[in-house]
XYZ file of C-alpha atoms in Angstrom:
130
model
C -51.614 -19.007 4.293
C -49.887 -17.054 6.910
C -48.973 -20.447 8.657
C -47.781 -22.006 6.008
C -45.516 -19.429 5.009
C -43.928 -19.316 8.911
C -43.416 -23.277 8.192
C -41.874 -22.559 5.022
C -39.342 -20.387 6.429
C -38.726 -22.524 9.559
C -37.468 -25.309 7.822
C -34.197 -25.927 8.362
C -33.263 -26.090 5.019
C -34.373 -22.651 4.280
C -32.596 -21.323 7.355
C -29.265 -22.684 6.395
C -29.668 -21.533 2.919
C -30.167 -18.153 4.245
C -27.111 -18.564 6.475
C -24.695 -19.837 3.636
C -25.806 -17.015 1.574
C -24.686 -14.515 3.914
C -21.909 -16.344 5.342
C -20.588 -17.000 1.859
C -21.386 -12.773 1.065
C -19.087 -12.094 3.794
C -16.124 -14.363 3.108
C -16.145 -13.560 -0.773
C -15.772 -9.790 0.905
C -12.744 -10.916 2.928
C -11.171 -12.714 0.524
C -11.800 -9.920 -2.112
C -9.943 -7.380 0.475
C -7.247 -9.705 1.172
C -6.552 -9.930 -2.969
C -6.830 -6.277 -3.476
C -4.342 -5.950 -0.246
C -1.992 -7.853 -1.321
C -2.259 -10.040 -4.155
C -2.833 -7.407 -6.618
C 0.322 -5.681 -5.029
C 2.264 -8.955 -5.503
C 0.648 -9.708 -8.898
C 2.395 -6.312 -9.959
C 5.552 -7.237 -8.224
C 6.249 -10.735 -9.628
C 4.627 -9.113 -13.464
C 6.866 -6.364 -13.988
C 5.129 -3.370 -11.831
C 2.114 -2.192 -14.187
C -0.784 -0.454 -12.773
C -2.914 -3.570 -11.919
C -0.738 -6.398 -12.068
C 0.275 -7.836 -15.245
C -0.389 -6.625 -18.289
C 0.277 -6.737 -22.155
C -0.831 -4.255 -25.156
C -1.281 -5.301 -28.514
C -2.239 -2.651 -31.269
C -2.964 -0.184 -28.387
C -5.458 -2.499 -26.686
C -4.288 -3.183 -23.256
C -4.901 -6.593 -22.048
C -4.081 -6.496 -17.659
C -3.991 -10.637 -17.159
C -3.253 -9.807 -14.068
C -6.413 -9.404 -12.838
C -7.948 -12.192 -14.069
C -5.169 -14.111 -11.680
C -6.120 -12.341 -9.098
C -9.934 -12.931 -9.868
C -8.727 -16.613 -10.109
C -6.883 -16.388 -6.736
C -10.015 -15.185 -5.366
C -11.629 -18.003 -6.175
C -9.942 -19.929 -4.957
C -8.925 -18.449 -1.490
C -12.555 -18.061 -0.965
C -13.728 -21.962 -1.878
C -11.058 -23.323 0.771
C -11.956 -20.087 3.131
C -15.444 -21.695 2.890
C -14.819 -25.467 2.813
C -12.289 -24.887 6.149
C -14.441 -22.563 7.930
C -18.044 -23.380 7.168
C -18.505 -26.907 5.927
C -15.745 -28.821 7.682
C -16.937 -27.416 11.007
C -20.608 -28.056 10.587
C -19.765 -31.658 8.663
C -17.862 -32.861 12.339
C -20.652 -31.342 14.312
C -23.189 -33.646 12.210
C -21.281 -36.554 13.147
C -20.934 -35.787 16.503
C -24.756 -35.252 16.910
C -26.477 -37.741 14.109
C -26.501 -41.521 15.304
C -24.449 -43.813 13.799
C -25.872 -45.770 10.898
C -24.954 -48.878 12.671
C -27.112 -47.308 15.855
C -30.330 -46.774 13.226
C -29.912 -50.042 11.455
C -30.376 -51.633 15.040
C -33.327 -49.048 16.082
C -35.043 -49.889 12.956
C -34.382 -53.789 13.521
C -35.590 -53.875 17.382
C -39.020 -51.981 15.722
C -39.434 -54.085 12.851
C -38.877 -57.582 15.675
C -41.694 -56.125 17.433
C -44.128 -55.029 14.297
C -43.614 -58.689 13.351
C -44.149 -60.214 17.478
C -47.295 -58.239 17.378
C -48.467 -59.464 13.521
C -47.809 -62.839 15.244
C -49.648 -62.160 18.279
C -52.819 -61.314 16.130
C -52.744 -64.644 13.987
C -52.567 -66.590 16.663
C -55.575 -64.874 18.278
C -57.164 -64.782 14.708
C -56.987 -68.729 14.327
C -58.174 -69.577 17.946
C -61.138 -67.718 17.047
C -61.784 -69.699 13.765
């Protein structure tokens, strides 16, 4: 049981799950700073300086929109902070380092020539023993 747990957790695909997680964690963290830094500040500059950015009242509920663009901004920042820092890197390292398909597609034809030279092989022993 023991084993088959350590497998489990060896896979690679479990590994890199745990690594996204962790990575992704972190960057949703740095993006979060960055918006609270300075794109709530500029949210509240551009919206006409309330509290939190933008904001509107109606009937003495206050409705701040400006933090739902900077939730959106967020977002956002943290999808291309991803794509350009995690999967774009590890997408040209997997081309680098997987064969081509071309160089598999040949692989798999120089094995399949010699499955079918030994098949052939064994009939013709097969019928001079008939």
């Amino acid at each position: 049981m023991i084993k088959g747990f350590k497998d489990f957790l060896m896979r690679g695909n479990v590994v890199e799950l745990a690594v996204a997680v962790v990575m992704g964690a972190a960057m949703t963290a740095l993006v979060a700073s960055f918006g609270a830094a300075f794109l709530n500040p500029l949210i509240t500059l551009v919206t006409g300086g309330a509290e939190v950015g933008g904001a509107f009242t109606v009937n003495g509920v206050v409705f701040p929109y400006g933090v739902f663009l900077n939730g959106i901004l967020v977002f956002f920042l943290t999808a291309l902070a991803v794509y350009f820092v995690i999967v774009l890197p590890m997408n040209k390292l997997r081309e680098r380092f997987t064969p081509a398909a071309e160089e598999v597609d040949e692989v798999h034809a120089e094995a399949e020539l010699q499955v079918l030279q030994e098949i052939r092989e064994l009939l013709r022993e097969q019928r001079r023993s008939q």
